[in-house]
mmCIF file of C-alpha atoms in Angstrom:
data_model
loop_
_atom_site.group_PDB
_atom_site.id
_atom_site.type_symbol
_atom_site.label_atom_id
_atom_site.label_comp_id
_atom_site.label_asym_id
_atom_site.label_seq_id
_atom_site.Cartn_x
_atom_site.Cartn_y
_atom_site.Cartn_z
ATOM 1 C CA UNK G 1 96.090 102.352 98.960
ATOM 2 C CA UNK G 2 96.243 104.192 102.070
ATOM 3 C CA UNK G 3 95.621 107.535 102.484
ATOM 4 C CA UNK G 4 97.488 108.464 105.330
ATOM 5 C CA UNK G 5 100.558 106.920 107.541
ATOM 6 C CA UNK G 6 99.696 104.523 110.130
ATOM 7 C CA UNK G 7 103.493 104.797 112.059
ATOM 8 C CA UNK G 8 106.423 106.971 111.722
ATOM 9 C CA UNK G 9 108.292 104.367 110.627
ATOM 10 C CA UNK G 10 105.887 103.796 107.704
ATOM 11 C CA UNK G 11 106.138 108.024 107.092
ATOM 12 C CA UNK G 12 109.845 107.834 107.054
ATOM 13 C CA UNK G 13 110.522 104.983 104.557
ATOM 14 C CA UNK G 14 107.998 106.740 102.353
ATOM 15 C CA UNK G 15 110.214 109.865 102.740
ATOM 16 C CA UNK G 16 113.598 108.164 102.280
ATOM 17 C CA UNK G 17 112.055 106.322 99.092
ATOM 18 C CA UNK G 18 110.762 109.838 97.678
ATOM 19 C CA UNK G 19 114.433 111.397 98.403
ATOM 20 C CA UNK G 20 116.089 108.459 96.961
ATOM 21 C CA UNK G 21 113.643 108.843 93.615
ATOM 22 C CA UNK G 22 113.632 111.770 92.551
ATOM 23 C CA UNK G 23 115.654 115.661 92.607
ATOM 24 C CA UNK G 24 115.570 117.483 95.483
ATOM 25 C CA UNK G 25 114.141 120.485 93.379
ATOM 26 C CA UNK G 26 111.133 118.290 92.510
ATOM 27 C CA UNK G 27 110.519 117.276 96.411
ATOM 28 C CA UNK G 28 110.901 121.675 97.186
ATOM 29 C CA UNK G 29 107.744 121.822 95.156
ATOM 30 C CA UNK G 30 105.754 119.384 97.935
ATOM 31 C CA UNK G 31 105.606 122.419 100.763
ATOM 32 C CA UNK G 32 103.745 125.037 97.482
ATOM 33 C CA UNK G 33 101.167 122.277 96.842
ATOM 34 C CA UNK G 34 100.821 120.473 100.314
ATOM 35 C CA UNK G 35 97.677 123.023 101.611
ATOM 36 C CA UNK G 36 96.404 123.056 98.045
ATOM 37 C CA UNK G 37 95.738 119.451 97.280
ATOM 38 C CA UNK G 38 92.255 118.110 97.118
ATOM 39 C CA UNK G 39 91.115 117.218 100.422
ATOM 40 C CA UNK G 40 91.737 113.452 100.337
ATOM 41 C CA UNK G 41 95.436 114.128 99.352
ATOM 42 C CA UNK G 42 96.362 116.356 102.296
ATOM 43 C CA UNK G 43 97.550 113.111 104.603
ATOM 44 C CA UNK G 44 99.528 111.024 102.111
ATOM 45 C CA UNK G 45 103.271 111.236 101.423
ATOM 46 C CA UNK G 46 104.229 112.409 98.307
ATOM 47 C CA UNK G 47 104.944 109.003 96.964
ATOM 48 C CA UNK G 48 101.986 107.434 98.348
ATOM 49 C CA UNK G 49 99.971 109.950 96.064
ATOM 50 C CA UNK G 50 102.095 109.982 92.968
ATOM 51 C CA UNK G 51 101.414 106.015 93.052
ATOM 52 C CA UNK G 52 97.823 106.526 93.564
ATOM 53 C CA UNK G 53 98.275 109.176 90.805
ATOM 54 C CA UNK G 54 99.751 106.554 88.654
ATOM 55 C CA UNK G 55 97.437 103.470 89.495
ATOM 56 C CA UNK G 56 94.513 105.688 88.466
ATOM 57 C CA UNK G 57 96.358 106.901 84.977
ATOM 58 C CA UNK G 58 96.841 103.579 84.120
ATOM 59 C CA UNK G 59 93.469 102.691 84.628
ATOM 60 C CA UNK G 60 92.358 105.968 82.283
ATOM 61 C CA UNK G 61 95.037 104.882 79.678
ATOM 62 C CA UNK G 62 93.167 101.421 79.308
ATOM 63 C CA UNK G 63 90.066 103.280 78.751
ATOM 64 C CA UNK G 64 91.754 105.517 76.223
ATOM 65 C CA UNK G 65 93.462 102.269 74.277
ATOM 66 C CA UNK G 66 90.009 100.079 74.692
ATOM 67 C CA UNK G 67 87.965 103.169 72.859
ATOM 68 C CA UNK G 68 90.079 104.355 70.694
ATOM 69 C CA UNK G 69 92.708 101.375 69.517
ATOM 70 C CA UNK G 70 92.204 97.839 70.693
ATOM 71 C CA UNK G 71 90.231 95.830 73.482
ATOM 72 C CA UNK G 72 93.369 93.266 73.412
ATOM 73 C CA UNK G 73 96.075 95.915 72.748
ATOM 74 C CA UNK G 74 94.782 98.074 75.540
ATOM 75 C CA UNK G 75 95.158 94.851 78.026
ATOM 76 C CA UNK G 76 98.891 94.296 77.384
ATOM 77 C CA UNK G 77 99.434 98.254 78.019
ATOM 78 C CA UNK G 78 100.028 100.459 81.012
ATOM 79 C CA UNK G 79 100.766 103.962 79.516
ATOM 80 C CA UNK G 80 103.783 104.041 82.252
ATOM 81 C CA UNK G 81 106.641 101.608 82.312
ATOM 82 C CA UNK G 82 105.975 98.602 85.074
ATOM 83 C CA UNK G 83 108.854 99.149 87.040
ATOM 84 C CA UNK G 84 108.648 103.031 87.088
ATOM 85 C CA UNK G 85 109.236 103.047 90.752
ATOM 86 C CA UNK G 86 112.379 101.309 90.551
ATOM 87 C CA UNK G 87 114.954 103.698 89.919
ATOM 88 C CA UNK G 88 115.024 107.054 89.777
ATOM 89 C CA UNK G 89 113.796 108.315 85.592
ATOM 90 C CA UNK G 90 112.508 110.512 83.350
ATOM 91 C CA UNK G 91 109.365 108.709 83.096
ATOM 92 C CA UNK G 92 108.966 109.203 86.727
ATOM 93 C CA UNK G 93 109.462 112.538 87.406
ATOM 94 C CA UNK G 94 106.962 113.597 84.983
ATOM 95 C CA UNK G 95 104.361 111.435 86.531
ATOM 96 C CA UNK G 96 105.891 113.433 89.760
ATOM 97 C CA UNK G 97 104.941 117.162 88.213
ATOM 98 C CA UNK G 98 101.615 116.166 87.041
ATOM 99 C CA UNK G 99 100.681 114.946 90.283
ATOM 100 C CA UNK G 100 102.177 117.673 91.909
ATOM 101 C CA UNK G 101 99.922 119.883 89.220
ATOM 102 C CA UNK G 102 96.877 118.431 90.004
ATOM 103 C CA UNK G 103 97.537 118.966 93.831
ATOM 104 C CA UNK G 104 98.692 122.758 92.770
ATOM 105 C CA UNK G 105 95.268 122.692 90.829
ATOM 106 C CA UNK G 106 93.116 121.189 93.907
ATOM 107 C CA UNK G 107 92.017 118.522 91.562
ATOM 108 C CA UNK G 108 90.564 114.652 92.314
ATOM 109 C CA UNK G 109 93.299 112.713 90.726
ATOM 110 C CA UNK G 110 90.547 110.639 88.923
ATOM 111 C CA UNK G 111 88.723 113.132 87.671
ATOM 112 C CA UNK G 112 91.598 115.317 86.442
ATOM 113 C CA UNK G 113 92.592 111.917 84.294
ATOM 114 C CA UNK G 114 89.147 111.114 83.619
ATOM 115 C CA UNK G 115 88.502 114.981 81.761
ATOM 116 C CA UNK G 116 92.621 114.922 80.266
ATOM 117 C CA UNK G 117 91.765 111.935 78.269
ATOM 118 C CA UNK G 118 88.714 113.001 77.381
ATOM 119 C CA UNK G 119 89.748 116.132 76.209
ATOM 120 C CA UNK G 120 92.289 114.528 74.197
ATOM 121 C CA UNK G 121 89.381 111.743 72.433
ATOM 122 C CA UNK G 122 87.573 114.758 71.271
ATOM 123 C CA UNK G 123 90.799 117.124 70.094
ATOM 124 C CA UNK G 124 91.412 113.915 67.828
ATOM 125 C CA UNK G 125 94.779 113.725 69.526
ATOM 126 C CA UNK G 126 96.781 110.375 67.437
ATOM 127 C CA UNK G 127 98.467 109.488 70.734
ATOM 128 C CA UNK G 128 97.371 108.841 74.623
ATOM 129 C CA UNK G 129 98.262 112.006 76.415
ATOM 130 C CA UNK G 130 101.747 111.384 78.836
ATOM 131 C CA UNK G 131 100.538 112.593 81.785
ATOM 132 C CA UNK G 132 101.651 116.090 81.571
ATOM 133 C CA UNK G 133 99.763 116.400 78.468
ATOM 134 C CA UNK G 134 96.680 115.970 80.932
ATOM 135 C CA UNK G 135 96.654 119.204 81.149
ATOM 136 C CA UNK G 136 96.387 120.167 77.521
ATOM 137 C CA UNK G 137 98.698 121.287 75.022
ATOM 138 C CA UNK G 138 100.091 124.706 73.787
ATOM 139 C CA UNK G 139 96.965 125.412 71.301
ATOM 140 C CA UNK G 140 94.796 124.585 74.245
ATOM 141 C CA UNK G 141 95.740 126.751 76.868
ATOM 142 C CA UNK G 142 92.198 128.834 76.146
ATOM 143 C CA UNK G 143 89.500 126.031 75.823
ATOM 144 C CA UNK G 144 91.340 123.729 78.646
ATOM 145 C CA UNK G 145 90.849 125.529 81.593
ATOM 146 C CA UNK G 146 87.148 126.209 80.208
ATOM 147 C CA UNK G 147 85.529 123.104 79.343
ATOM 148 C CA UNK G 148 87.400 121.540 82.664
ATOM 149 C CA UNK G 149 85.334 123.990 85.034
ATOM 150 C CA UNK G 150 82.453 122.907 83.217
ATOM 151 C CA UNK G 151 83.336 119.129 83.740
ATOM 152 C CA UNK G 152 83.884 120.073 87.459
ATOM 153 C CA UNK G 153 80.880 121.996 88.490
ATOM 154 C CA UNK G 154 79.104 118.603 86.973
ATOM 155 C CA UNK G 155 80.892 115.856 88.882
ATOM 156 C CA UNK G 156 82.720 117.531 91.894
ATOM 157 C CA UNK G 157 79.566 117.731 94.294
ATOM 158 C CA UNK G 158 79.568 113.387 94.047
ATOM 159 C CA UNK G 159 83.171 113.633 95.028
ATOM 160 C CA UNK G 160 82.836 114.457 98.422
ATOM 161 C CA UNK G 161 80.845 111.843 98.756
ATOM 162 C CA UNK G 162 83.625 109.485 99.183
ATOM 163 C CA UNK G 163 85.483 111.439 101.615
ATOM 164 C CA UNK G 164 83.825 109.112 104.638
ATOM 165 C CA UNK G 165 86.937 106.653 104.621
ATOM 166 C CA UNK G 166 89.190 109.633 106.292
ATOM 167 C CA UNK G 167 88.904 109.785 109.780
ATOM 168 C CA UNK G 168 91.275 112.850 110.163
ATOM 169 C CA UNK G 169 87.889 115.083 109.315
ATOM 170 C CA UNK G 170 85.758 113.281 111.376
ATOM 171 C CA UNK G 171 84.292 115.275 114.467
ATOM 172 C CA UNK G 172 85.979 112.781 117.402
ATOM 173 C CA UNK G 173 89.454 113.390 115.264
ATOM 174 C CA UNK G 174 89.291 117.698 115.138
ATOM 175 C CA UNK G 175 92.302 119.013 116.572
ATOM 176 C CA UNK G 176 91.670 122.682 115.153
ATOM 177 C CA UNK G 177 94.073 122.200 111.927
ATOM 178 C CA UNK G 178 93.695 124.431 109.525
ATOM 179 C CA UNK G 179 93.129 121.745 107.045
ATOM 180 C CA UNK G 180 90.412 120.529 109.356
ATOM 181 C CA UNK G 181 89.259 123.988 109.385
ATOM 182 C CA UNK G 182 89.326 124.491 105.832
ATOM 183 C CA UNK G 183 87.327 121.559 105.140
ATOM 184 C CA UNK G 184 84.583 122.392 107.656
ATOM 185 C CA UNK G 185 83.997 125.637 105.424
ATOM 186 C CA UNK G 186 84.133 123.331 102.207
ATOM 187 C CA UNK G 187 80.973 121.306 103.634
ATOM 188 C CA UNK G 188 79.229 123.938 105.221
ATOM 189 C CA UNK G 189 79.172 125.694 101.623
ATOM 190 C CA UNK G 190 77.936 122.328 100.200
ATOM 191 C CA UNK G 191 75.346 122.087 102.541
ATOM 192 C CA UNK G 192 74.371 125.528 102.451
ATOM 193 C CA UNK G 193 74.079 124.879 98.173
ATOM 194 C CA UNK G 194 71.915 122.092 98.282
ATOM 195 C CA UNK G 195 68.036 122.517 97.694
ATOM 196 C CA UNK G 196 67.298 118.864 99.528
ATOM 197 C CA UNK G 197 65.432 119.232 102.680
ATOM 198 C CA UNK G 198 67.457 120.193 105.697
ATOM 199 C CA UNK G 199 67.442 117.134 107.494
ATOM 200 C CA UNK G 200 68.250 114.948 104.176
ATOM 201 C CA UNK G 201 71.246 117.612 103.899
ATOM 202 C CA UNK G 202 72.159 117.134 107.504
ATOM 203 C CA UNK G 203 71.936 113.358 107.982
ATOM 204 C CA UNK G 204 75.430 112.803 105.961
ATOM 205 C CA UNK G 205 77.990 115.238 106.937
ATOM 206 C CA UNK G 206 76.388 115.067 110.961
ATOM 207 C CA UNK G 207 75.021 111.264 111.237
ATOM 208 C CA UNK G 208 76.620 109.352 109.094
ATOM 209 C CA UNK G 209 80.143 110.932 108.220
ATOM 210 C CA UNK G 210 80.417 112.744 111.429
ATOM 211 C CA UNK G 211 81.998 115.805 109.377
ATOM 212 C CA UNK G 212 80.258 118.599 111.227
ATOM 213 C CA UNK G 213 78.953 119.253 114.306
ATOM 214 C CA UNK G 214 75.190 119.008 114.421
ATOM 215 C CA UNK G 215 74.664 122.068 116.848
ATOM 216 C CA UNK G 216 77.271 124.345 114.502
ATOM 217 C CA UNK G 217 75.605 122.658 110.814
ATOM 218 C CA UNK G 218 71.708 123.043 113.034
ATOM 219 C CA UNK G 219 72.772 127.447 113.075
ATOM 220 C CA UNK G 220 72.828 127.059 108.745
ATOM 221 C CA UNK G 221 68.807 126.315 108.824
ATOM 222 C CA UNK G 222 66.597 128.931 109.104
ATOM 223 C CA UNK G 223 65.528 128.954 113.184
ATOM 224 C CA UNK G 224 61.578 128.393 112.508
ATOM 225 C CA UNK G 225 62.869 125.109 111.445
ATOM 226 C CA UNK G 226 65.678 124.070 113.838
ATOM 227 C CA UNK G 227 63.469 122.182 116.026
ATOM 228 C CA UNK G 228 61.692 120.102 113.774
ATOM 229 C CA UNK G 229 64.955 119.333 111.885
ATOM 230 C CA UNK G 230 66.349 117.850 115.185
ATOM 231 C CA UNK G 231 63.500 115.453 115.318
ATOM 232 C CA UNK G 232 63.510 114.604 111.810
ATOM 233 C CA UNK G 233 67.251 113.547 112.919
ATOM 234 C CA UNK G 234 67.123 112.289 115.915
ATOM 235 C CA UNK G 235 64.512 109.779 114.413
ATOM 236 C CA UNK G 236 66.733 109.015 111.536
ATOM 237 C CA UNK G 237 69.753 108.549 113.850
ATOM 238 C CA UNK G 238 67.414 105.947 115.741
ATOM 239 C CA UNK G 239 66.230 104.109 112.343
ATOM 240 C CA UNK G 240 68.369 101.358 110.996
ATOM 241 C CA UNK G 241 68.733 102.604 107.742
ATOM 242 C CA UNK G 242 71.256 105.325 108.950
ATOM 243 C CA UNK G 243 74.839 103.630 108.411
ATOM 244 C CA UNK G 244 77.670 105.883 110.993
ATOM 245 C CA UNK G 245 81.028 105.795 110.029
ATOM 246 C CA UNK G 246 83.306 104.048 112.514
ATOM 247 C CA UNK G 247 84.888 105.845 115.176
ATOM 248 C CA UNK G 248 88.893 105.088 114.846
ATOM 249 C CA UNK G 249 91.895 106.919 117.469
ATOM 250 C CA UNK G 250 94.428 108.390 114.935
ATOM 251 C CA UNK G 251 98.088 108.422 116.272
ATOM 252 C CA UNK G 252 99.584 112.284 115.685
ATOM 253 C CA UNK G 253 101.447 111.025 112.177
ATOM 254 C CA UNK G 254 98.458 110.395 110.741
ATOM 255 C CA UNK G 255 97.614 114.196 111.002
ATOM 256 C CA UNK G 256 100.752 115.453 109.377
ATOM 257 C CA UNK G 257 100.767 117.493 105.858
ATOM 258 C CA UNK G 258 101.611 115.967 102.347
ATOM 259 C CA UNK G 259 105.255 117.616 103.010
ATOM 260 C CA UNK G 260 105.858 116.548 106.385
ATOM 261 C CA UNK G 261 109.806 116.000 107.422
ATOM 262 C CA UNK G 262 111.021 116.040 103.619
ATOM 263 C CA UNK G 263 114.360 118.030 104.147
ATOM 264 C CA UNK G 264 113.966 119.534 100.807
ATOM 265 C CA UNK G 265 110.281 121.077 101.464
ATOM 266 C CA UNK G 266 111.603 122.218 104.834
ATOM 267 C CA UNK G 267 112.038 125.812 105.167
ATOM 268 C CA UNK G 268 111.852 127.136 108.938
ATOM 269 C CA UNK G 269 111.836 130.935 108.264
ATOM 270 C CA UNK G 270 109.263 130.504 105.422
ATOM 271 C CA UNK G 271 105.378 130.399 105.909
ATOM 272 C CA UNK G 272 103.534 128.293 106.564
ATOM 273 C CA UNK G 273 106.262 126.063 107.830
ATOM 274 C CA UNK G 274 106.749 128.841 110.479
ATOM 275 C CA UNK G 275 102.987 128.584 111.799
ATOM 276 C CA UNK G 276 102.732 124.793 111.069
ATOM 277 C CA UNK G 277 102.012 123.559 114.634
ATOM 278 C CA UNK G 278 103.830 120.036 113.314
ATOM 279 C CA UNK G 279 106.984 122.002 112.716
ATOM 280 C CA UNK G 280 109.330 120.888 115.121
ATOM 281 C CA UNK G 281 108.476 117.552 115.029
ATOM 282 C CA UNK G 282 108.715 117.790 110.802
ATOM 283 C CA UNK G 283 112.549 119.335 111.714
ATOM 284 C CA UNK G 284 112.779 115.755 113.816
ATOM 285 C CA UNK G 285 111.559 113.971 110.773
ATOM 286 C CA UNK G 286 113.530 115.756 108.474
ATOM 287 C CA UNK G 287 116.870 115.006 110.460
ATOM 288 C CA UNK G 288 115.727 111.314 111.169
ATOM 289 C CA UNK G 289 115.101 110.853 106.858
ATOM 290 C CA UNK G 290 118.892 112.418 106.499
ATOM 291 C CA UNK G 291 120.196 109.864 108.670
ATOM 292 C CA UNK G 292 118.713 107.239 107.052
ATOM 293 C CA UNK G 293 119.504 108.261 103.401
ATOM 294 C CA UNK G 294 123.197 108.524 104.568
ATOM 295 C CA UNK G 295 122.875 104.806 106.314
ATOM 296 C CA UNK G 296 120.993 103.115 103.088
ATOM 297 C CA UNK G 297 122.290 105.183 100.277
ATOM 298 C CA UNK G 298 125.561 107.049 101.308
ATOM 299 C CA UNK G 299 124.364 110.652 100.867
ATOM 300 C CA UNK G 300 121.532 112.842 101.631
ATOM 301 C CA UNK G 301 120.671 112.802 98.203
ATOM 302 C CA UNK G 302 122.396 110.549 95.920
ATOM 303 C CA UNK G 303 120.612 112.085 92.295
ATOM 304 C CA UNK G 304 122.262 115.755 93.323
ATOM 305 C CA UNK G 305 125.384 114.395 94.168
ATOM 306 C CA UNK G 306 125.660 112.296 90.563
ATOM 307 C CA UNK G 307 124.017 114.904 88.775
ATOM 308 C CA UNK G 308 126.627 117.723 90.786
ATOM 309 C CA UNK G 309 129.731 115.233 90.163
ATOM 310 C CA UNK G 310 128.673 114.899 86.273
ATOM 311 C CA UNK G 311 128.267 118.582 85.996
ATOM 312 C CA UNK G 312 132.131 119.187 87.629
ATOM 313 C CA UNK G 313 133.093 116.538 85.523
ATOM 314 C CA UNK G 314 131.764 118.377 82.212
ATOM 315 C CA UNK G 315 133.237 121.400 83.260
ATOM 316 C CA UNK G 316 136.536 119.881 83.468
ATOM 317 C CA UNK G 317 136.265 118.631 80.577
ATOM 318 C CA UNK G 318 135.852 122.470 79.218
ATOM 319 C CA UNK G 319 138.647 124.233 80.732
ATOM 320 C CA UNK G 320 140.968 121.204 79.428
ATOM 321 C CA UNK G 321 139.840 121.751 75.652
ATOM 322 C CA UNK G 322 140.564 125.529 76.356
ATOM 323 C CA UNK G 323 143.649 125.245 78.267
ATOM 324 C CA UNK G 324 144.938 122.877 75.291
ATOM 325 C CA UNK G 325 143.421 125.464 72.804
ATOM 326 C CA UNK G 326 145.240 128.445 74.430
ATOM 327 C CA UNK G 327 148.404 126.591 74.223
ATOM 328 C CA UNK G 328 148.131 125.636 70.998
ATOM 329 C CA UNK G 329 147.671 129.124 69.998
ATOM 330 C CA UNK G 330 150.618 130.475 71.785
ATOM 331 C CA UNK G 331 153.107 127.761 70.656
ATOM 332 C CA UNK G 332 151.529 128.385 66.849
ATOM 333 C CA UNK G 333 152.534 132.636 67.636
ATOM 334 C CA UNK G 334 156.201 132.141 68.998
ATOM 335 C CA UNK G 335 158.299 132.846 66.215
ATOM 336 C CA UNK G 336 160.426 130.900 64.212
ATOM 337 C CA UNK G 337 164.354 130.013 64.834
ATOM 338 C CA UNK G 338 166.676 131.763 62.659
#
């Protein structure tokens, strides 16, 4: 699974898939969430995250079925159809909204799935939660949002542990996005949190990950201390033991928000699409994805067009029964030959 586009090309067929999937009201949603998603999210396309969404649901809905039903039973079951990507249905575009309400949430996919099912072992729930029931249910809308915070402030902190593997927040990679920004505060709070030692806290996020800075993450010590803690690290940064991640050139595409060039999450007049410093290049995008969809598909958006032609078609349908209704009520009022 990849966590961010390594071409344009690979961005656009990702977009043209996404359009040809699902509504264009669903897609609209992708510019709310795109610079509210948890950190590891903010690269991918929308479909390369509602797969990864659904990879890690199935994996949770084994759990659920090995626990609670049957070790053989669970094998033979997904919890989501196998070819769910196919074709554009139901089944899909609710897998779409949760995803897109974790991102609204700023939740870890897998631990979002991890608590839902949880939550639902110890409710007693019959059933696997669908994966908008991940969320809870109508008589849970109180002790939900509760005993997930509780959840969080347990496992989040070992999270960002495995946010090495992107290279967009590494220091050789900051290009002053506010995503890159926003993440700098996220670790600097971490850091500043922790009780560890200062060089332990440091040797991560400014050896090893290459997150921050070591002369801005060296101002959060206390200065009586600053100049020990450099040795402590420059010695650790000479030992073996210290493991860097690898330095890798990103092309521009791979910097791009979650929303990038989808014509439906487009809107130039709205913020942040206003301030987005990809926004001219996303209108590029955007115009490139229409061109395609009309080249493999035939229309912009072939589900609005169906859904628009069956709605027309409906309301034909309508004023014909009325039309014949009205007529048969005048020709039953004329009055009879003498």
């Amino acid at each position: 699974m990849s966590f961010y586009s390594k071409s344009s090309n690979q961005r656009l067929d990702d977009t043209v898939e996404a359009m040809r999937l699902v509504m264009p009201d669903v897609l609209e949603r992708e510019r709310e969430v795109a610079d509210k998603k948890w950190f590891a999210y903010r690269f991918m396309t929308p479909l390369g995250a509602t797969r990864h969404f659904a990879t890690l649901y199935s994996k949770g809905f084994k759990a659920y079925m090995r626990f609670n039903r049957d070790r053989d039973e669970a094998e033979l079951r997904q919890g989501l159809g196998s070819r769910i990507f196919q074709r554009p249905n139901g089944s899909l575009t609710e897998l779409w909204r949760a995803r897109q309400r974790a991102d609204e949430l700023g939740l870890p996919y897998e631990l979002l799935i991890e608590f839902g099912f949880e939550f639902a072992r110890k409710g007693g729930w019959k059933n696997a939660p669908r994966p908008m029931q991940l969320f809870g249910s109508a008589d849970s809308d109180i002790a939900w949002p509760l005993e997930i915070e509780k959840f969080l402030n347990e496992r989040l902190p070992h999270v960002i542990d495995r946010l090495t593997d992107l290279p967009q927040y590494r220091i050789e990679n900051y290009r002053h996005l506010p995503v890159q920004d926003e993440f700098r505060f996220y670790v600097i709070d971490h850091v500043r949190a922790s009780t560890k030692p200062w060089a332990f806290r440091l040797t991560g996020p400014c050896l090893e990950k290459r997150h921050l800075p070591l002369l801005l993450a060296l101002k959060l010590a206390p200065k009586d201390q600053r100049w020990r803690i450099m040795t402590e690290l420059r010695l650790e940064q000479e030992s073996e033991l210290t493991i860097e991640a690898p330095r890798e050139a990103l092309p521009q595409i791979a910097l791009v928000p979650a929303c990038f060039g989808l014509i439906s999450a487009y809107a130039a007049a709205v913020s942040p699409c206003s301030s987005c410093p990809f926004s001219a290049r996303c209108q590029a995008m955007g115009n490139a994805v229409a061109a395609a969809m009309i080249k493999r598909h035939g229309s912009v958006s072939t589900l609005k067009d169906e859904r628009d032609q069956t709605r027309k078609a409906g309301q034909r349908r309508r004023t014909a029964r009325w039309r014949a209704k009205k007529a048969l009520e005048a020709s039953m009022s004329l009055p009879e030959a003498v």
